[in-house]
């Protein structure tokens, strides 16, 4: 039996380093029923794909709890989640305050009494107890659970480093003869053990604060979600919870209020601020029939709207889900870092053991062995390595969403940074996408005689049933149809009726043109659409076609265009019956201002730009020349575009395809990176890896530049993480002690904290990325 795989994003409590995330991920992936799992230390979340028939979230929570972590599986509001996270941060802060309060006097005693007597050493022992067993208790408890499961994380490194210094000091204090000491001087390291925990806690506090700033973008989106709405019931206004709204409910939105949910305006008009949704700073004028998006703001006016989508189906909910999924995904470079992190902690523990063995057996110095071992354990930092990539991904993808660009996964932004070829669709991508009829050319009269069949009593019409999404056959009396009583019909009405059934941009332009003429709309006897080519409708027993030149020729109607028509450089909708062309409808589409800048930017960077369109040669050529594009393809079907991309890829090209997300779906899927000009379309969010929400091509340039910046930040972070460990670990091991270069455990703990904070802070620079 096929079951539906469920995907959830769940907060993970208790993770402190990349190794923690790796081990939680490993436990989840090994669990029965889990298809895949990605755990991010940067936002403390797990993305899990699982089969609910085989397992459940309670079972997964129990598995993770066995190694010391907790999955927050309860469905709670963001505010409650924030309170829980704040509570965790508050616990961490309290532990830090206690650690600082007792570590400061320890440090003073250590500085002023270099050679400790028993009394001083005993006081230091007492001062260290609250730090070790309260402030640092979670390190030891988690490490104990993890060792049982053969799992090793930063908790193990800190526990071993602190524990070795503390136990050594304990033996020196109470049983000095065991280590050959005479009891006259007590060289204890209670202050080192306490200060290590204090500095690690300080680093974690600062790191958590910085990570939260990197995650602000998702929280900002969530704050856009309304909690209440004003429902119109029998002309009365009733305030209800947003989750109680149903499709087709009538909602009132007043001046200055937030639009609570997705819908269509049925009364009123207003300027609407959609900047937080699509990054467009200029308010958009909305009138009756226009769609509005939940989370946008009614700047003026009084609106009545009909609810179209609720819950997880709203645009804002989908945007939040896309951003969260992207932030929890991993690019290839992160997978390499994870592999290194997975063996890093065991390798450091082994190295620390070798360092101790060297100093004890070869150097005959037990004390130096203990200190060097503890220093190696504390200074080694898997955190910086684990945070290097995810913090940059989270900050970068969050910033992209603020700019009106949705990046669906981390691999997409990585692929975008590597492109060398960009293919543009024309209509709706390079052009405004709202062509207008510029001229009509009719080859015979617009009115033709239709002899009615008096024997015809019923007419069967195949039409779409909007309730169940299927087709149904409906019978009408001939008298019920809009057939002129004088036995003649207006061909424009047939053209208008036929084009009104198509979703193609050119068809919409023709429909809008004829709506102004107040023509009658006639129901066809049958209707068929040929994606990327044209449409067919049957009216009064006769077939009529509208589509491209090639489509009309493919049905056997032969014709040629005069040079005069070709030179117009316009898009053509050819209207014909089964025998001849009846009319040519000429349409023009304005090039976007942002297209000129975007194409020029790409050409200046040495990226090849190609125009691939289904339009005729003259229109495509004129558009290409206007934008400075040398390579263009015309009369391209969706399959042609996909094959063009494949041929480029076969020649080693890395291709980005930018289209409207509907007709270009095969090409978007075939490209290394598919980029959809969403314009609020749900389908665009599903058909491409990247969606530009307001159709502005400067946003595409922003996303490309941002992908390069993310890549640069990740490389800087990884370099620092590797460089830090490469330099610090040999010094901690005592390799340069002969040159006077040493490192004690306290300085090692500070250095480890600084390394993590520096990586997160560097990633945070992406939040200040400037628009193009």
XYZ file of C-alpha atoms in Angstrom:
772
model
C 0.000 0.000 0.000
C 1.356 3.405 -0.944
C 1.406 5.890 1.927
C 2.046 9.559 1.832
C 5.408 10.655 3.195
C 5.061 13.518 5.672
C 7.618 16.311 6.041
C 8.031 18.273 9.273
C 10.399 20.930 10.597
C 10.942 20.381 14.333
C 12.965 22.340 16.891
C 15.741 20.383 18.622
C 16.617 21.365 22.186
C 20.058 20.803 23.697
C 22.405 20.885 20.684
C 25.664 22.766 21.243
C 27.865 21.934 18.259
C 28.002 20.474 14.764
C 28.718 17.018 16.147
C 25.481 17.234 18.137
C 23.561 17.957 14.938
C 25.352 15.166 13.110
C 24.538 12.621 15.818
C 20.869 13.642 16.036
C 20.718 13.356 12.261
C 22.356 9.922 12.378
C 19.863 8.642 14.966
C 16.915 9.932 12.941
C 18.180 8.475 9.673
C 18.679 5.056 11.263
C 15.109 5.047 12.614
C 12.613 2.814 10.828
C 10.198 4.735 8.625
C 12.429 7.799 8.192
C 13.214 8.500 4.534
C 15.578 11.403 5.156
C 16.609 13.829 7.886
C 18.599 17.049 7.910
C 19.560 18.699 11.197
C 20.885 22.263 11.307
C 22.900 23.539 14.263
C 22.461 27.080 12.943
C 18.711 27.216 13.647
C 18.426 24.164 15.940
C 15.903 22.464 13.688
C 15.440 19.051 12.113
C 13.685 18.515 8.799
C 12.317 14.964 8.746
C 10.630 13.025 5.917
C 8.909 9.998 7.446
C 6.229 7.380 6.804
C 3.477 7.828 9.443
C 2.374 4.209 8.962
C 5.767 2.878 10.116
C 6.782 5.434 12.742
C 5.568 8.542 14.540
C 7.038 11.649 16.104
C 6.796 10.278 19.666
C 8.949 7.305 18.693
C 11.505 9.583 17.039
C 11.536 11.849 20.100
C 12.311 8.854 22.334
C 15.196 7.797 20.078
C 16.721 11.267 20.160
C 16.196 11.577 23.934
C 18.439 8.530 24.447
C 21.449 10.598 23.364
C 20.497 13.646 25.432
C 18.416 15.859 23.134
C 14.734 16.699 22.812
C 12.500 17.027 19.758
C 9.818 19.680 20.270
C 7.065 17.786 18.441
C 4.048 19.636 19.872
C 2.312 21.969 17.407
C 2.547 25.368 19.084
C 2.287 28.985 18.068
C 5.460 30.867 17.170
C 5.062 33.077 20.259
C 4.985 30.026 22.518
C 7.963 28.571 20.687
C 9.826 31.839 21.227
C 8.981 31.687 24.939
C 10.400 28.154 25.191
C 13.555 29.209 23.347
C 13.869 32.252 25.601
C 13.477 29.977 28.617
C 16.351 27.815 27.372
C 18.455 30.927 26.852
C 17.515 32.136 30.345
C 18.679 28.816 31.866
C 21.954 29.170 29.989
C 22.315 32.755 31.220
C 21.696 31.744 34.853
C 24.359 29.089 34.577
C 26.699 31.682 33.123
C 25.998 34.138 35.970
C 26.740 31.469 38.583
C 29.885 30.443 36.706
C 31.150 34.031 36.504
C 30.330 34.708 40.170
C 32.494 31.808 41.353
C 35.149 31.867 38.632
C 36.210 35.480 39.271
C 37.383 34.856 42.875
C 39.007 31.634 41.643
C 40.947 33.631 39.070
C 42.003 36.194 41.702
C 43.269 33.459 44.051
C 45.148 31.855 41.194
C 46.816 35.145 40.199
C 47.890 36.263 43.699
C 48.759 32.894 45.221
C 50.928 31.144 42.645
C 52.129 28.531 45.132
C 48.997 27.337 46.863
C 48.970 25.989 50.402
C 46.287 23.536 51.488
C 43.895 26.252 52.718
C 44.035 28.226 49.465
C 43.713 25.083 47.381
C 40.745 23.907 49.471
C 38.969 27.276 49.093
C 39.517 27.014 45.307
C 38.056 23.518 45.401
C 34.900 24.795 47.162
C 34.522 27.713 44.732
C 34.779 25.398 41.744
C 31.994 23.048 42.876
C 28.985 25.252 41.845
C 30.612 25.902 38.479
C 31.374 22.235 37.776
C 28.204 20.635 39.152
C 25.615 23.352 38.401
C 26.813 25.506 35.533
C 28.538 22.618 33.746
C 26.188 19.795 34.723
C 24.551 19.534 31.281
C 27.917 18.898 29.618
C 28.545 15.884 31.864
C 24.996 14.464 31.810
C 24.734 14.592 28.009
C 28.252 13.230 27.559
C 27.397 10.270 29.828
C 24.286 9.425 27.742
C 26.248 9.794 24.525
C 29.182 7.586 25.573
C 26.748 4.726 26.244
C 25.603 5.063 22.622
C 29.197 5.501 21.350
C 28.357 9.077 20.366
C 30.919 11.858 20.774
C 30.267 15.604 20.623
C 31.617 18.845 22.053
C 30.034 17.776 25.361
C 32.553 14.939 25.483
C 35.481 17.279 24.742
C 34.482 19.775 27.442
C 33.667 17.027 29.957
C 36.975 15.249 29.418
C 38.976 18.483 29.455
C 37.304 19.884 32.570
C 37.043 16.493 34.238
C 40.735 15.677 33.800
C 41.825 19.060 35.243
C 39.348 18.781 38.136
C 40.184 15.153 39.040
C 43.920 15.817 38.824
C 43.503 18.773 41.199
C 41.328 16.697 43.521
C 44.009 13.993 43.827
C 46.753 16.608 44.366
C 44.661 18.249 47.108
C 43.597 15.194 49.096
C 46.015 12.423 48.029
C 49.243 14.180 46.931
C 51.375 11.115 47.660
C 49.612 9.165 44.877
C 51.221 11.491 42.319
C 54.516 11.742 44.160
C 53.888 15.250 45.593
C 55.242 16.101 49.033
C 52.200 18.201 50.149
C 54.161 21.401 50.663
C 52.794 23.032 47.501
C 49.494 22.246 45.861
C 49.594 22.897 42.095
C 45.878 22.550 41.452
C 43.841 23.547 38.400
C 40.402 24.107 39.886
C 40.390 27.611 38.409
C 41.190 26.210 34.939
C 38.288 23.730 35.124
C 35.850 26.436 36.268
C 36.992 29.099 33.824
C 36.817 26.630 30.901
C 33.113 26.090 31.660
C 32.570 29.828 32.157
C 34.140 30.773 28.841
C 32.358 27.981 26.950
C 29.034 29.168 28.425
C 29.873 32.773 27.551
C 30.634 31.726 23.988
C 27.392 29.732 23.734
C 25.334 32.662 25.039
C 26.833 35.043 22.485
C 26.591 32.416 19.742
C 22.875 31.780 20.424
C 22.114 35.495 20.324
C 23.946 35.869 17.021
C 22.256 32.788 15.525
C 18.868 34.211 16.455
C 19.628 37.364 14.509
C 20.417 35.198 11.474
C 16.963 33.573 11.851
C 15.050 36.862 12.132
C 13.783 36.695 8.531
C 11.460 33.723 9.166
C 10.197 35.267 12.389
C 9.485 38.511 10.532
C 7.418 36.575 7.986
C 5.538 34.785 10.753
C 4.695 38.099 12.412
C 2.892 39.103 9.215
C 0.285 36.416 9.859
C -2.891 37.927 11.281
C -4.558 36.332 14.279
C -7.975 37.942 13.817
C -10.231 38.906 10.896
C -13.456 40.910 10.561
C -16.097 38.632 9.054
C -19.128 40.144 7.317
C -22.283 38.246 8.349
C -25.656 39.653 7.233
C -24.115 43.137 7.035
C -22.781 42.778 10.589
C -19.073 42.863 11.452
C -17.901 39.926 13.579
C -14.281 39.530 14.731
C -13.143 35.901 14.606
C -9.900 33.932 14.811
C -8.111 33.635 11.490
C -8.072 29.820 11.627
C -11.894 29.774 11.682
C -12.199 31.415 8.275
C -13.470 29.242 5.431
C -13.262 29.590 1.680
C -15.807 32.073 0.232
C -16.266 33.871 3.556
C -16.592 37.653 3.137
C -13.969 39.612 5.078
C -13.746 43.374 5.685
C -10.371 45.163 5.665
C -10.307 48.785 6.781
C -7.797 51.578 6.213
C -4.416 50.819 7.809
C -5.276 47.203 8.637
C -3.379 44.116 7.642
C -5.063 41.933 5.009
C -5.692 38.762 7.033
C -5.777 36.088 4.324
C -5.599 35.484 0.571
C -8.678 36.523 -1.361
C -10.313 38.517 -4.157
C -11.689 42.039 -3.775
C -15.461 42.150 -4.335
C -16.022 45.728 -3.200
C -13.886 48.858 -2.850
C -10.386 49.815 -3.907
C -7.140 50.622 -2.103
C -3.368 50.986 -2.363
C -1.819 47.858 -0.879
C 1.709 47.551 0.536
C 3.079 44.101 -0.408
C 6.725 44.936 0.383
C 7.070 42.357 3.152
C 5.739 39.649 0.822
C 7.484 40.336 -2.477
C 10.073 43.034 -1.741
C 8.280 45.591 -3.928
C 8.520 48.960 -2.149
C 5.918 50.766 -4.303
C 2.287 50.254 -3.146
C 0.031 48.521 -5.664
C -3.429 49.856 -6.530
C -6.073 47.146 -6.138
C -9.631 47.212 -7.477
C -12.591 44.846 -7.692
C -11.510 41.476 -9.096
C -7.852 41.829 -8.020
C -6.215 39.266 -5.769
C -4.792 40.328 -2.407
C -2.251 38.446 -0.301
C -2.548 37.836 3.424
C 0.095 39.790 5.347
C 0.031 42.815 3.027
C -1.336 46.134 4.344
C -4.334 48.189 3.201
C -2.848 51.701 3.113
C -6.128 53.437 2.304
C -9.674 52.585 1.373
C -12.299 50.119 2.563
C -12.245 46.605 1.106
C -14.581 43.659 1.078
C -12.884 40.479 -0.053
C -13.889 36.886 -0.634
C -11.568 34.334 0.998
C -9.821 32.132 -1.564
C -7.248 30.210 0.480
C -6.862 29.334 4.149
C -4.338 27.691 6.455
C -1.265 26.193 4.834
C -2.581 27.001 1.331
C -2.085 30.774 1.664
C 0.790 32.464 -0.129
C 2.410 33.609 3.127
C 2.230 30.113 4.659
C 3.833 28.647 1.542
C 6.572 31.292 1.552
C 7.367 30.551 5.210
C 7.492 26.805 4.479
C 9.768 27.316 1.469
C 12.160 29.507 3.478
C 12.225 27.092 6.451
C 12.854 24.085 4.197
C 15.610 25.944 2.371
C 17.294 26.958 5.606
C 17.237 23.333 6.790
C 18.668 21.982 3.524
C 22.347 21.414 2.865
C 24.544 22.269 -0.127
C 27.281 19.865 -1.207
C 29.989 21.845 0.592
C 28.088 21.420 3.883
C 27.914 17.660 3.401
C 31.731 17.601 3.155
C 32.025 19.677 6.349
C 29.584 17.297 8.082
C 31.701 14.279 7.149
C 34.750 15.957 8.663
C 32.788 16.959 11.791
C 31.539 13.381 12.251
C 35.088 12.069 12.791
C 36.515 15.260 14.306
C 35.585 14.669 17.974
C 36.713 10.997 18.126
C 39.947 12.014 16.391
C 40.569 14.801 18.931
C 39.929 12.450 21.861
C 42.423 9.984 20.370
C 44.927 12.796 19.782
C 44.513 14.053 23.367
C 45.250 10.543 24.629
C 48.398 10.392 22.500
C 49.510 13.822 23.782
C 49.101 12.686 27.401
C 50.959 9.437 26.665
C 53.832 11.348 25.077
C 54.322 13.708 28.017
C 53.872 11.000 30.634
C 55.974 8.213 29.104
C 58.449 10.151 26.960
C 58.659 13.423 28.870
C 58.171 11.893 32.308
C 55.887 14.821 33.175
C 52.442 13.715 34.375
C 51.331 17.257 35.181
C 52.226 18.581 31.717
C 50.497 15.569 30.186
C 47.256 16.360 32.024
C 47.385 20.074 31.127
C 48.272 19.453 27.455
C 45.550 16.814 27.146
C 42.937 19.113 28.699
C 44.047 22.014 26.480
C 43.819 19.928 23.311
C 40.329 18.731 24.282
C 39.094 22.250 25.001
C 40.751 24.183 22.181
C 39.582 21.858 19.386
C 36.426 23.411 17.994
C 34.029 21.402 15.840
C 31.506 24.228 16.368
C 33.195 26.700 14.010
C 33.441 24.001 11.349
C 29.805 23.005 11.769
C 28.481 26.573 11.836
C 30.494 27.773 8.829
C 27.973 26.784 6.164
C 24.497 26.657 7.796
C 24.739 30.126 9.376
C 25.634 31.614 5.975
C 22.791 29.684 4.308
C 20.237 30.804 6.902
C 21.288 34.467 6.826
C 21.536 34.499 3.018
C 18.243 32.766 2.268
C 16.541 34.919 4.882
C 17.883 38.074 3.239
C 16.733 36.787 -0.173
C 13.175 36.379 1.131
C 13.253 39.989 2.351
C 14.215 41.054 -1.181
C 11.287 39.155 -2.731
C 13.263 36.092 -3.860
C 12.378 32.591 -2.642
C 15.237 30.079 -2.743
C 13.748 26.623 -2.218
C 16.903 24.809 -1.116
C 20.545 25.500 -0.357
C 21.711 23.513 -3.380
C 19.870 25.955 -5.666
C 21.797 28.988 -4.455
C 25.025 26.999 -4.738
C 24.169 26.041 -8.348
C 23.158 29.633 -9.142
C 26.598 30.894 -8.121
C 28.169 28.588 -10.739
C 26.064 29.376 -13.840
C 27.670 30.496 -17.104
C 24.531 30.616 -19.295
C 21.103 32.159 -18.745
C 18.112 31.393 -20.972
C 15.212 33.840 -20.836
C 11.659 33.254 -21.918
C 10.224 36.436 -23.441
C 6.615 36.962 -22.441
C 6.261 37.795 -18.760
C 9.989 37.460 -18.122
C 11.794 40.030 -20.273
C 8.555 41.774 -21.188
C 5.788 43.061 -18.955
C 3.665 40.036 -19.843
C 0.590 42.128 -20.535
C 0.474 42.433 -24.318
C -2.153 44.669 -25.865
C -3.959 44.362 -29.193
C -2.419 46.915 -31.540
C -4.244 45.960 -34.749
C -6.859 43.566 -36.173
C -6.632 42.358 -39.775
C -9.796 40.616 -41.033
C -9.752 38.796 -44.373
C -13.535 38.622 -44.763
C -16.546 40.210 -43.112
C -16.868 39.891 -39.386
C -20.497 38.756 -39.751
C -21.238 35.390 -41.411
C -24.508 33.591 -42.064
C -25.145 30.419 -40.087
C -28.068 28.301 -41.378
C -29.797 26.853 -38.355
C -30.929 23.222 -38.383
C -34.622 23.191 -37.424
C -34.332 19.484 -36.586
C -31.707 20.236 -33.918
C -33.532 20.153 -30.592
C -30.638 19.664 -28.212
C -26.988 20.757 -28.261
C -24.421 18.950 -26.131
C -21.641 21.152 -24.730
C -18.564 19.747 -23.011
C -17.493 22.116 -20.254
C -15.342 22.157 -17.162
C -17.047 21.297 -13.921
C -15.393 23.704 -11.466
C -16.585 21.737 -8.448
C -14.855 18.433 -9.146
C -12.198 19.516 -11.624
C -13.479 17.176 -14.341
C -15.522 17.509 -17.525
C -19.226 17.040 -17.888
C -21.664 16.991 -20.795
C -24.536 19.449 -20.487
C -27.556 19.477 -22.823
C -29.235 22.744 -23.767
C -32.313 23.573 -25.815
C -31.265 25.419 -28.955
C -33.379 28.348 -27.759
C -31.254 28.628 -24.644
C -28.069 29.272 -26.606
C -26.931 32.745 -27.587
C -27.611 32.206 -31.299
C -28.765 35.332 -33.090
C -32.355 35.021 -34.262
C -31.431 36.402 -37.707
C -29.363 33.274 -38.395
C -26.050 35.126 -38.462
C -23.127 35.286 -36.106
C -20.373 37.744 -35.344
C -16.957 36.102 -35.846
C -15.516 38.446 -33.242
C -17.864 36.887 -30.730
C -16.556 33.430 -31.599
C -12.953 34.646 -31.308
C -13.755 36.398 -28.029
C -15.540 33.328 -26.645
C -12.725 31.005 -27.667
C -9.880 33.163 -26.299
C -11.714 33.682 -23.003
C -11.250 29.953 -22.311
C -7.437 30.111 -22.627
C -4.938 31.111 -19.897
C -2.210 32.147 -22.363
C -1.076 35.811 -21.954
C -1.881 36.609 -25.604
C -5.350 35.093 -25.235
C -5.962 37.185 -22.139
C -4.938 40.307 -24.060
C -7.433 39.519 -26.833
C -10.129 38.778 -24.246
C -9.518 42.077 -22.446
C -9.629 43.914 -25.780
C -13.010 42.477 -26.758
C -14.515 42.857 -23.288
C -14.379 46.604 -23.847
C -16.580 46.139 -26.938
C -19.268 44.446 -24.818
C -19.575 41.453 -27.145
C -21.734 38.436 -26.394
C -19.956 35.357 -25.119
C -21.019 32.071 -26.763
C -20.593 28.652 -25.166
C -18.687 26.247 -27.440
C -19.960 22.779 -28.211
C -16.476 21.473 -27.447
C -13.121 22.916 -26.479
C -9.524 21.658 -26.546
C -6.229 23.304 -25.611
C -2.815 22.426 -27.096
C -0.188 23.736 -24.624
C 2.282 26.052 -26.313
C 0.452 25.931 -29.670
C -3.154 27.065 -29.626
C -6.781 26.194 -28.948
C -9.726 24.607 -30.791
C -13.421 25.277 -30.274
C -16.520 23.995 -31.996
C -19.359 26.464 -32.574
C -22.605 25.498 -34.352
C -21.099 22.371 -35.869
C -17.944 24.070 -37.164
C -14.350 24.045 -35.832
C -12.470 27.301 -35.160
C -8.828 27.628 -34.218
C -6.686 30.324 -32.560
C -2.940 29.987 -32.139
C 0.505 30.422 -33.586
C 1.307 30.382 -37.281
C 2.742 26.864 -37.004
C -0.348 25.622 -35.187
C -2.685 26.885 -37.904
C -0.475 25.397 -40.635
C -0.422 22.060 -38.765
C -4.215 21.719 -39.224
C -3.797 22.028 -42.997
C -4.530 25.727 -43.482
C -1.767 27.159 -45.676
C -1.018 30.879 -45.754
C 1.915 33.289 -45.905
C 2.501 36.670 -44.284
C 3.229 39.751 -46.325
C 6.505 41.619 -45.789
C 4.503 44.506 -44.400
C 3.095 42.332 -41.607
C 6.492 40.719 -40.907
C 8.138 44.120 -40.496
C 5.643 45.088 -37.806
C 7.576 42.968 -35.332
C 4.451 42.053 -33.409
C 3.125 38.872 -31.868
C 0.354 37.274 -33.917
C -2.713 35.336 -32.871
C -4.018 33.629 -36.020
C -7.768 32.977 -36.144
C -8.956 30.364 -38.664
C -11.548 27.768 -39.453
C -10.735 24.390 -41.006
C -10.287 25.933 -44.476
C -8.817 29.430 -44.249
C -7.392 32.176 -42.085
C -10.139 34.508 -40.917
C -8.097 37.156 -39.100
C -4.714 38.161 -37.725
C -4.619 39.814 -34.300
C -1.443 41.867 -33.784
C -0.204 42.295 -30.205
C 2.683 44.200 -28.636
C 4.315 43.610 -25.260
C 6.471 46.261 -23.586
C 10.004 45.340 -22.458
C 10.551 45.753 -18.709
C 12.985 48.469 -17.661
C 14.672 45.979 -15.333
C 15.312 43.609 -18.285
C 17.783 45.999 -19.898
C 19.839 46.334 -16.693
C 19.701 42.603 -15.943
C 20.841 41.490 -19.392
C 23.635 44.075 -19.436
C 24.819 42.968 -15.986
C 25.040 39.334 -17.094
C 26.835 40.170 -20.352
C 29.354 42.327 -18.487
C 30.175 39.344 -16.253
C 30.825 37.142 -19.285
C 27.652 35.082 -18.852
C 26.048 33.978 -22.106
C 22.468 35.228 -22.500
C 19.985 33.422 -24.767
C 16.398 34.324 -25.639
C 14.102 31.361 -26.315
C 10.487 32.151 -27.135
C 7.439 30.657 -28.763
C 6.830 33.919 -30.632
C 7.517 34.480 -34.331
C 10.926 35.358 -35.704
C 10.316 39.080 -36.157
C 9.082 39.662 -32.597
C 11.853 37.612 -31.004
C 14.526 39.241 -33.175
C 13.313 42.738 -32.353
C 13.222 41.968 -28.604
C 16.708 40.417 -28.695
C 18.196 43.396 -30.541
C 16.565 45.844 -28.134
C 18.284 44.090 -25.227
C 21.635 43.396 -26.885
C 21.101 39.618 -26.989
C 22.934 38.032 -29.927
C 21.628 34.478 -29.619
C 17.909 33.836 -29.846
C 15.477 31.081 -30.796
C 11.905 31.593 -32.026
C 8.776 29.447 -32.328
C 10.065 27.293 -29.467
C 7.691 24.812 -27.849
C 8.142 23.872 -24.174
C 9.873 20.669 -25.313
C 12.168 22.630 -27.672
C 13.316 24.769 -24.749
C 14.063 21.702 -22.627
C 16.058 20.138 -25.498
C 17.998 23.393 -25.982
C 19.001 23.315 -22.324
C 20.066 19.667 -22.567
C 22.241 20.369 -25.617
C 23.983 23.200 -23.761
C 24.513 20.999 -20.713
C 25.966 18.260 -22.917
C 28.571 20.832 -23.981
C 29.540 21.500 -20.367
C 27.389 24.580 -19.797
C 25.764 25.314 -16.433
C 22.383 26.726 -17.366
C 19.842 28.859 -15.529
C 16.368 29.031 -17.090
C 14.131 31.976 -16.291
C 10.474 31.649 -17.257
C 6.906 32.133 -16.100
C 6.634 28.857 -14.191
C 3.648 27.584 -16.192
C 4.366 26.970 -19.905
C 8.093 26.760 -19.175
C 7.821 23.965 -16.601
C 9.773 21.338 -18.659
C 12.618 23.811 -19.242
C 12.667 24.950 -15.600
C 12.999 21.346 -14.463
C 15.731 20.566 -17.046
C 17.978 23.529 -16.150
C 20.705 23.437 -13.507
C 18.689 26.193 -11.834
C 15.041 26.912 -12.669
C 13.905 30.452 -11.846
C 10.210 31.332 -12.061
C 8.773 34.810 -12.373
C 6.115 34.046 -9.814
C 3.950 37.179 -9.881
C 1.971 35.627 -7.049
C 1.444 32.300 -8.862
C 1.308 29.190 -6.670
C 2.410 27.041 -9.602
C 5.601 29.062 -9.949
C 6.523 28.199 -6.359
C 6.242 24.501 -7.230
C 7.889 24.401 -10.651
C 11.261 26.061 -9.979
C 14.047 26.076 -7.402
C 13.960 29.877 -7.175
C 10.907 32.138 -7.443
C 10.945 35.905 -7.987
C 7.769 37.167 -6.388
C 7.115 40.467 -8.133
C 8.424 39.868 -11.665
C 11.244 42.419 -11.337
C 14.381 41.092 -13.065
C 16.614 43.172 -10.798
C 15.584 40.621 -8.128
C 17.171 37.903 -10.258
C 20.409 39.882 -10.301
C 20.091 40.313 -6.535
C 19.704 36.547 -6.100
C 22.716 35.858 -8.339
C 24.916 38.405 -6.520
C 23.698 37.088 -3.171
C 24.565 33.511 -4.161
C 28.120 34.648 -4.923
C 28.281 36.441 -1.573
C 26.987 33.379 0.311
C 29.600 31.243 -1.425
C 32.323 33.717 -0.471
C 31.192 33.869 3.181
C 31.088 30.059 3.416
C 34.635 29.821 2.060
C 35.840 32.463 4.538
C 34.148 30.625 7.410
C 35.564 27.235 6.443
C 39.040 28.701 5.989
C 38.902 30.257 9.458
C 37.559 27.039 11.034
C 40.299 24.884 9.488
C 43.020 27.476 10.050
C 42.058 27.925 13.700
C 42.215 24.192 14.470
C 45.360 23.734 12.369
C 47.214 26.382 14.390
C 45.753 25.920 17.871
C 45.847 22.130 18.274
C 49.655 21.774 17.781
C 50.253 24.653 20.231
C 47.861 23.067 22.750
C 49.679 19.728 22.407
C 52.914 21.449 23.499
C 54.831 21.056 20.235
C 56.271 24.582 20.584
C 56.872 24.551 24.327
C 60.618 24.641 23.699
C 60.199 28.002 21.936
C 58.203 29.390 24.817
C 54.892 29.222 22.911
C 52.336 27.551 25.173
C 48.614 27.516 25.741
C 46.774 26.845 28.990
C 43.222 25.433 29.184
C 41.634 28.772 30.143
C 42.998 30.608 27.101
C 42.056 27.570 24.988
C 38.419 27.844 26.134
C 38.341 31.545 25.277
C 39.850 30.882 21.862
C 37.263 28.183 21.142
C 34.410 30.554 22.013
C 35.866 33.325 19.870
C 36.213 30.998 16.869
C 32.492 30.099 16.896
C 31.347 33.673 17.443
C 33.570 34.963 14.619
C 32.060 32.477 12.142
C 28.466 33.348 13.060
C 29.215 37.085 13.031
C 30.801 36.825 9.602
C 27.666 35.097 8.285
C 25.531 37.797 9.825
C 27.030 40.308 7.376
C 24.704 38.825 4.753
C 21.748 40.469 6.483
C 23.113 43.805 5.286
C 23.438 42.757 1.641
C 22.471 45.709 -0.579
C 20.037 45.611 -3.506
C 21.336 45.961 -7.066
